[in-house]
mmCIF file of C-alpha atoms and ligand atoms in Angstrom:
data_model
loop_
_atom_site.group_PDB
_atom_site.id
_atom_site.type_symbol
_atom_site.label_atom_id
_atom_site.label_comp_id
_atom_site.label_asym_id
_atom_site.label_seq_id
_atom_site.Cartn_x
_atom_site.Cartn_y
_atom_site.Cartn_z
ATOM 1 C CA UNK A 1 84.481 123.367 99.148
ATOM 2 C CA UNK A 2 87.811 122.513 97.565
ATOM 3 C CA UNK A 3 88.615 119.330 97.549
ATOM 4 C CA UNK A 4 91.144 117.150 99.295
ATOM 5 C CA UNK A 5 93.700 115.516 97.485
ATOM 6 C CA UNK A 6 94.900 112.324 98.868
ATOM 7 C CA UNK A 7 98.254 110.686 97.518
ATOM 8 C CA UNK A 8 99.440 106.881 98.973
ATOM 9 C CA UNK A 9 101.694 104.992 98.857
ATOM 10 C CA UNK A 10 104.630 102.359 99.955
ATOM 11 C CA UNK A 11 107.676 105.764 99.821
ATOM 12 C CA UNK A 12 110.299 103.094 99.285
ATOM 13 C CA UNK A 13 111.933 105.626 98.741
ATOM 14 C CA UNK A 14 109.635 108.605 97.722
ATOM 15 C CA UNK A 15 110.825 110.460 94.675
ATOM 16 C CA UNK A 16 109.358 112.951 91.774
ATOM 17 C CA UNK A 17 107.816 110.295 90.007
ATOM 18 C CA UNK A 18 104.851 110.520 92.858
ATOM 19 C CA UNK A 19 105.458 114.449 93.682
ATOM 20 C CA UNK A 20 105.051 115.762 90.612
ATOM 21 C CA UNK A 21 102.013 114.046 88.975
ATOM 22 C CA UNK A 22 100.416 114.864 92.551
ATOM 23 C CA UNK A 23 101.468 118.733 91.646
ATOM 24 C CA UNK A 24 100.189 118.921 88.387
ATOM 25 C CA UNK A 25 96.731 117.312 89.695
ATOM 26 C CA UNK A 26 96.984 119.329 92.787
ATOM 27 C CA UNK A 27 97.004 122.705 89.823
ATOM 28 C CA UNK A 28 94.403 120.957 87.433
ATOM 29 C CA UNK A 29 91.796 120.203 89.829
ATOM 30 C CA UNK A 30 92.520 123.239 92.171
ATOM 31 C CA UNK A 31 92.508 121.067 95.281
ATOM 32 C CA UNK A 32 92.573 122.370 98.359
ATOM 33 C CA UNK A 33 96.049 120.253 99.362
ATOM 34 C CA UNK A 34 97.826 117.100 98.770
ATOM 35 C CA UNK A 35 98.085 114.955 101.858
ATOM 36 C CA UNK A 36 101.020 112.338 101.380
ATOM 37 C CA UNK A 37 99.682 108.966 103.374
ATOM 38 C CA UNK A 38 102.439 106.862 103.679
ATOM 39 C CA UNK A 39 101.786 102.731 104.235
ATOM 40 C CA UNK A 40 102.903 101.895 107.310
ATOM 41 C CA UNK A 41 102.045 98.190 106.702
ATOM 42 C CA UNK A 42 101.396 97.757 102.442
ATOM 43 C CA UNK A 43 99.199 94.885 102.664
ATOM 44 C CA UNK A 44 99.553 94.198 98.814
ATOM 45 C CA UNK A 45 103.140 94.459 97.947
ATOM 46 C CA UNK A 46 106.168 92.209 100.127
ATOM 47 C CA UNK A 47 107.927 94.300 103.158
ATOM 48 C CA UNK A 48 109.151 97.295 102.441
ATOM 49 C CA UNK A 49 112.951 97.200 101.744
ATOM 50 C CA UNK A 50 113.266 100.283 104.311
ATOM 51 C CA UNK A 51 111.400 100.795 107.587
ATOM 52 C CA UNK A 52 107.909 102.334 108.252
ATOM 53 C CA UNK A 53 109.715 104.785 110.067
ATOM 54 C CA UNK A 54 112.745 105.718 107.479
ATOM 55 C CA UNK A 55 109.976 105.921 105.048
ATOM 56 C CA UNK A 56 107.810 108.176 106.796
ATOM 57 C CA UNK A 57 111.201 110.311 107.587
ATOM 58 C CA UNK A 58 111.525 110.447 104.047
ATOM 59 C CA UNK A 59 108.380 111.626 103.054
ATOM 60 C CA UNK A 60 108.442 114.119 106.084
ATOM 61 C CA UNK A 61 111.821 115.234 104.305
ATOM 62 C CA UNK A 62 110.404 115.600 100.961
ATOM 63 C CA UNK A 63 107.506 117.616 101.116
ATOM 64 C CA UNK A 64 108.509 121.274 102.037
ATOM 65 C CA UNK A 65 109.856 121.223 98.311
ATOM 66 C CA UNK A 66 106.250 121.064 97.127
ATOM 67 C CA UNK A 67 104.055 124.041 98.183
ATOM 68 C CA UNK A 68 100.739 122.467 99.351
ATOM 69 C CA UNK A 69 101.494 119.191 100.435
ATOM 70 C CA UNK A 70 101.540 117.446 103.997
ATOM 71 C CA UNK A 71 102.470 114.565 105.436
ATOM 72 C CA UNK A 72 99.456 112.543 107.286
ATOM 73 C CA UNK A 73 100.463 109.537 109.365
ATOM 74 C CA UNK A 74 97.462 107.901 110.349
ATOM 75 C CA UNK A 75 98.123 104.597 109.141
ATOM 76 C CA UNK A 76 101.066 104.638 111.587
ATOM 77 C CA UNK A 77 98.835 105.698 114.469
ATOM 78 C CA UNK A 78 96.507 103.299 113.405
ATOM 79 C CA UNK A 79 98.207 99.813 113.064
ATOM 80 C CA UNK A 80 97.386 96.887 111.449
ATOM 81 C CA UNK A 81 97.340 96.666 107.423
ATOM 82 C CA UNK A 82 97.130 100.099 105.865
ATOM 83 C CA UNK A 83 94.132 98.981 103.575
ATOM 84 C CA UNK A 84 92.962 102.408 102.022
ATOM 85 C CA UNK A 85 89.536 101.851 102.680
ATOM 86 C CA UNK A 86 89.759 102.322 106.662
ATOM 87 C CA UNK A 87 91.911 105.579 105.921
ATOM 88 C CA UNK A 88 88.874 106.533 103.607
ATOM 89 C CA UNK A 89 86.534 106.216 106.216
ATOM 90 C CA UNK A 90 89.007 107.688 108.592
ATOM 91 C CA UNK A 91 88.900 110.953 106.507
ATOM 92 C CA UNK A 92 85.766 110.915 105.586
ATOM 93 C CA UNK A 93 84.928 110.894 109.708
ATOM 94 C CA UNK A 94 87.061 113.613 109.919
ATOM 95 C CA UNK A 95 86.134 116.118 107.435
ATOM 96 C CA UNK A 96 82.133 115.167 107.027
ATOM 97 C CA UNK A 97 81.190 116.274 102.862
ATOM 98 C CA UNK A 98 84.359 117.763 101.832
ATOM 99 C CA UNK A 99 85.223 116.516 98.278
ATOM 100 C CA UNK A 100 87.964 113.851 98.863
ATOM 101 C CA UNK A 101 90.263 113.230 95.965
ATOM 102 C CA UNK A 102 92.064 109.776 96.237
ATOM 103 C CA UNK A 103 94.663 110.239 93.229
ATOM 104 C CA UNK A 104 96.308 106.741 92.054
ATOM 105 C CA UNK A 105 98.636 106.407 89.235
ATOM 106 C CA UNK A 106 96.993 104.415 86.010
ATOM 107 C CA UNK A 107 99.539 101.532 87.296
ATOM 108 C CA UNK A 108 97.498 101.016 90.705
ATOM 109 C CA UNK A 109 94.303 101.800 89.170
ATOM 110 C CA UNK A 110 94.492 98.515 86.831
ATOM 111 C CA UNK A 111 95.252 96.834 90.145
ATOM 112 C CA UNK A 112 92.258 98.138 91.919
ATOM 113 C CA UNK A 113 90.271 94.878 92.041
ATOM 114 C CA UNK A 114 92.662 93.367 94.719
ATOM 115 C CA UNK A 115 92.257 96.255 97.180
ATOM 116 C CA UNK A 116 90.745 95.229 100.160
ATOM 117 C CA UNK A 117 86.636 96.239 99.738
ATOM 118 C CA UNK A 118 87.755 98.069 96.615
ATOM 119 C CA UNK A 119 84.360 98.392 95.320
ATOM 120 C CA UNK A 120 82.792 100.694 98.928
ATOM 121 C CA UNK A 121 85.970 103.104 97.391
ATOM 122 C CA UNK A 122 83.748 105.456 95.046
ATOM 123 C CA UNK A 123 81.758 105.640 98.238
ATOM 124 C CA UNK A 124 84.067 107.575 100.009
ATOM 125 C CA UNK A 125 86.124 109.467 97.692
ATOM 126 C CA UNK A 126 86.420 110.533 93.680
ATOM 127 C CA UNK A 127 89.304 108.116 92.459
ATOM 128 C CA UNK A 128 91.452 110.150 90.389
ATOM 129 C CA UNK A 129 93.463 108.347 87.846
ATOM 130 C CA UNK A 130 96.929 109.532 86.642
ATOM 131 C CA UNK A 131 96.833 108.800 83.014
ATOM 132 C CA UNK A 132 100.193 108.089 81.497
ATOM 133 C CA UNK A 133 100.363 107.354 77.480
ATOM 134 C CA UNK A 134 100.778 103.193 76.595
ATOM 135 C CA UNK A 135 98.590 102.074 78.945
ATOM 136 C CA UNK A 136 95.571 100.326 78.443
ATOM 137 C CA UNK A 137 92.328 99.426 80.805
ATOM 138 C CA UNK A 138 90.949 95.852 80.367
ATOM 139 C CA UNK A 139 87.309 95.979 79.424
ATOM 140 C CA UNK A 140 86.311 94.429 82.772
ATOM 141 C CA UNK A 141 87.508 97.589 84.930
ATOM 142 C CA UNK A 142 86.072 99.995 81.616
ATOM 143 C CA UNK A 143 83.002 98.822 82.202
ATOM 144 C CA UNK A 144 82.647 99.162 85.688
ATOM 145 C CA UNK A 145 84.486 102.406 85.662
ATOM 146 C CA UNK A 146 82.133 103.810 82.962
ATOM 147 C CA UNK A 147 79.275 104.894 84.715
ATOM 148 C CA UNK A 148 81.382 107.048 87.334
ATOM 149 C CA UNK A 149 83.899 108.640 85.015
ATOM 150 C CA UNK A 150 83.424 112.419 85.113
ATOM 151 C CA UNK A 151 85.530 114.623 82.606
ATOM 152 C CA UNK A 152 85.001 118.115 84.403
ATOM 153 C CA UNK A 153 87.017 119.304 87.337
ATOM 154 C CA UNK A 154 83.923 121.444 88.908
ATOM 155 C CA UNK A 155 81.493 117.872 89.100
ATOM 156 C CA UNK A 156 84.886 117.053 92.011
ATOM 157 C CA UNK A 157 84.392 120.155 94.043
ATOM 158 C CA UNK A 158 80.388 119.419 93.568
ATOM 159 C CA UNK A 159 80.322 116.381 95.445
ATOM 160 C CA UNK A 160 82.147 114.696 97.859
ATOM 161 C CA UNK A 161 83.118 111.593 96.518
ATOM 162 C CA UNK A 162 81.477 108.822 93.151
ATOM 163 C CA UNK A 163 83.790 110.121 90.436
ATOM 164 C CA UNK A 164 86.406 108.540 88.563
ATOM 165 C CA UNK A 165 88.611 111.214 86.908
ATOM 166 C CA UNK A 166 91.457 110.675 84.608
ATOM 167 C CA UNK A 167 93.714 112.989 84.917
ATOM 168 C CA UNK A 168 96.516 113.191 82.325
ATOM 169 C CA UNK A 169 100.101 114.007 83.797
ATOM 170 C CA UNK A 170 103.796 114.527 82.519
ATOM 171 C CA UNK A 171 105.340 110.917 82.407
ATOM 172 C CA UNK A 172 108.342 110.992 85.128
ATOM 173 C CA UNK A 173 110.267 108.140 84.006
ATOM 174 C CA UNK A 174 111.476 107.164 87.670
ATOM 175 C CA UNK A 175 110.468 104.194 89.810
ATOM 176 C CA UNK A 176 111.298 103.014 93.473
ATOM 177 C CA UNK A 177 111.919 99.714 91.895
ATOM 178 C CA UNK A 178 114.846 100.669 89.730
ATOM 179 C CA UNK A 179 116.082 103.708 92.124
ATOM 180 C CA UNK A 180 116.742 101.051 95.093
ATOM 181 C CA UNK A 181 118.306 98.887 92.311
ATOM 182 C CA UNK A 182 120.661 101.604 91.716
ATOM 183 C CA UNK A 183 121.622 102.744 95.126
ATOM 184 C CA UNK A 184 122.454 99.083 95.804
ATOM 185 C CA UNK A 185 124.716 99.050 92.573
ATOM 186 C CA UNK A 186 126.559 102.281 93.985
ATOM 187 C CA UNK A 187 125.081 105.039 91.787
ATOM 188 C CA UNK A 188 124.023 108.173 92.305
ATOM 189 C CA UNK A 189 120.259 108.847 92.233
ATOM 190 C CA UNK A 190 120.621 112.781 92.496
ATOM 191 C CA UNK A 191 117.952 114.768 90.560
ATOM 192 C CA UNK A 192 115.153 111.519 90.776
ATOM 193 C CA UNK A 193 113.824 112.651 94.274
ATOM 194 C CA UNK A 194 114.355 115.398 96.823
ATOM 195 C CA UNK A 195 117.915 116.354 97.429
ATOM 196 C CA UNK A 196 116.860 115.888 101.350
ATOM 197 C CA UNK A 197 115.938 111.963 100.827
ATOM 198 C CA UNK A 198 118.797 111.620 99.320
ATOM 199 C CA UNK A 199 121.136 112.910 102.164
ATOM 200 C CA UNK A 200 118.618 110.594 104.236
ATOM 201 C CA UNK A 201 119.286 107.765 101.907
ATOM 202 C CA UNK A 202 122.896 108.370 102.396
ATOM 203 C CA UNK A 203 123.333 109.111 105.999
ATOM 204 C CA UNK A 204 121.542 106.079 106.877
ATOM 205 C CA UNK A 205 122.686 103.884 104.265
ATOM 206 C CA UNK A 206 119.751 102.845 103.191
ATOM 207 C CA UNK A 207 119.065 100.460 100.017
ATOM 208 C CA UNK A 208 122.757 99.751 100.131
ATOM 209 C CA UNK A 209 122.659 95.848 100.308
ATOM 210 C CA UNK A 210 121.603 94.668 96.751
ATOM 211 C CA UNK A 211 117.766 93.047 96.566
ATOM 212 C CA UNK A 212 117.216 89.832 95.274
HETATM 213 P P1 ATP B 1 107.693 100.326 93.177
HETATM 214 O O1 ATP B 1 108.564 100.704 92.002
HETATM 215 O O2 ATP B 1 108.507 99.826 94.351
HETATM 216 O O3 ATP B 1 106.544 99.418 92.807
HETATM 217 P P2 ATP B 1 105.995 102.692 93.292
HETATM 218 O O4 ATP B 1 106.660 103.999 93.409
HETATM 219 O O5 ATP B 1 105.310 102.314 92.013
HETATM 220 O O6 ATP B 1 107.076 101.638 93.749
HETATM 221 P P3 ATP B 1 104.226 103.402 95.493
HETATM 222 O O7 ATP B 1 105.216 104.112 96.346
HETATM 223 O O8 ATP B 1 103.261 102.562 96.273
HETATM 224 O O9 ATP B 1 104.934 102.430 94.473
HETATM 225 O O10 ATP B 1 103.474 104.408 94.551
HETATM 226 C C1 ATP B 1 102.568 105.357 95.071
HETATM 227 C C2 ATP B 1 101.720 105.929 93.958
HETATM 228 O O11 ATP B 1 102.534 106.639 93.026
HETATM 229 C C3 ATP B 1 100.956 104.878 93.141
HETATM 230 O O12 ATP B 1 99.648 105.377 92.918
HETATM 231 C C4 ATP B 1 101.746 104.799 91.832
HETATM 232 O O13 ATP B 1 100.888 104.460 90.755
HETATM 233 C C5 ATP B 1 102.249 106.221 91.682
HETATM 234 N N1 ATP B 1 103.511 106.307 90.916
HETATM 235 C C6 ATP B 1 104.675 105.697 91.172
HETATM 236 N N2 ATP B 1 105.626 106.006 90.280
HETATM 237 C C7 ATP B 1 105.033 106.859 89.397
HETATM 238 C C8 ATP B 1 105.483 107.559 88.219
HETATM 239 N N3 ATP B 1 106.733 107.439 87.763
HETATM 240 N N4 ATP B 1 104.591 108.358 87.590
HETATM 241 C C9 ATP B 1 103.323 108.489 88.054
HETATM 242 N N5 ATP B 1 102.833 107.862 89.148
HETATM 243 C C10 ATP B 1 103.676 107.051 89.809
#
């Protein structure tokens, strides 16, 4: 069975920096699809500058641009915190053995520890690590990533979940961070995400007062 890529995230706003890396893993590993999960409720990061529902929009906007991707909202159906482990489980329910691919850039992976029952993760699906040069993994996290790392794509489609995989990607120099800084400033983010969000961004004015 092919596995199933899974990509989350916060989408404030969504843009190529998390579409493409998800393509080229999507090719590498010859998954079966990339489902896009937005976070209704981030329980990690502060609120969301735009809505749950503007970001879902957004996502729902972006991915007909990228063959093989859909849009899964069950963290908005379900409520509550969007911790990934109850979508895990969630998925897992739903498809029974089917290789689940959780794909993270390197960025969340060195975060990992403060994900709510972070360690029942490998559990449920293969973690698959977007590698991006300059960055470095503490010993701690080496360690206990160590014994799970797998370097070939067939051990994914093998088994349904226990790997760690590190996937190297094309850096996209683009982040949600510095894109909503922009739009606040005035400037045009053209080119950094989906033409579509960016009409979206525009028509609903969205990002346009400046964050502290
Ligand atoms: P912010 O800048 O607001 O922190 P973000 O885009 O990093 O936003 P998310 O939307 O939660 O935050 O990111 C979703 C996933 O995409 C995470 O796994 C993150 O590591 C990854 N990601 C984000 N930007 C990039 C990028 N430029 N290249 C590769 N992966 C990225």
């Amino acid at each position: 069975m092919r596995p199933l890529g899974l990509l989350g995230g916060t989408f404030d706003p969504v843009h190529y920096g998390h579409l493409r890396p998800a393509q080229e893993v999507l090719r590498a590993l010859n998954l079966e699809e990339i489902r896009v999960i937005p976070a209704a409720q981030p329980p990690h990061r502060r609120t969301p500058a735009a809505s749950a529902e503007h970001r879902l929009r957004m996502v729902e906007l972006a991915v007909p641009e990228f063959a093989g991707f859909r849009v899964d909202d069950r963290e908005y159906r379900r409520g509550g915190p969007s911790y990934t482990v109850l979508t895990l489980e969630s998925l897992r329910a739903e498809f029974g053995a089917r290789p689940l691919c959780l794909l993270m850039g390197i960025d969340a992976f060195l975060e990992i520890e403060t994900w709510h029952q972070w360690t029942r993760l490998p559990e449920l699906a293969h973690l698959i690590v977007m590698q991006r040069p300059g960055w470095q993994i503490p010993a701690k996290l080496s360690a206990w990533a160590a014994p799970r790392i797998c370097r070939e794509p067939h051990a994914l489609a093998a088994s349904g979940a226990g790997c760690v995989f590190f996937q190297s990607v094309a850096p996209q120099d683009i982040s949600a961070t510095r894109l909503r800084a922009a739009i606040a400033r005035g400037e045009s983010v053209a080119g950094q995400l989906p033409p579509a969000v960016w009409d979206y961004i525009r028509t609903h004015r969205l990002y346009s007062v400046r964050e502290n």
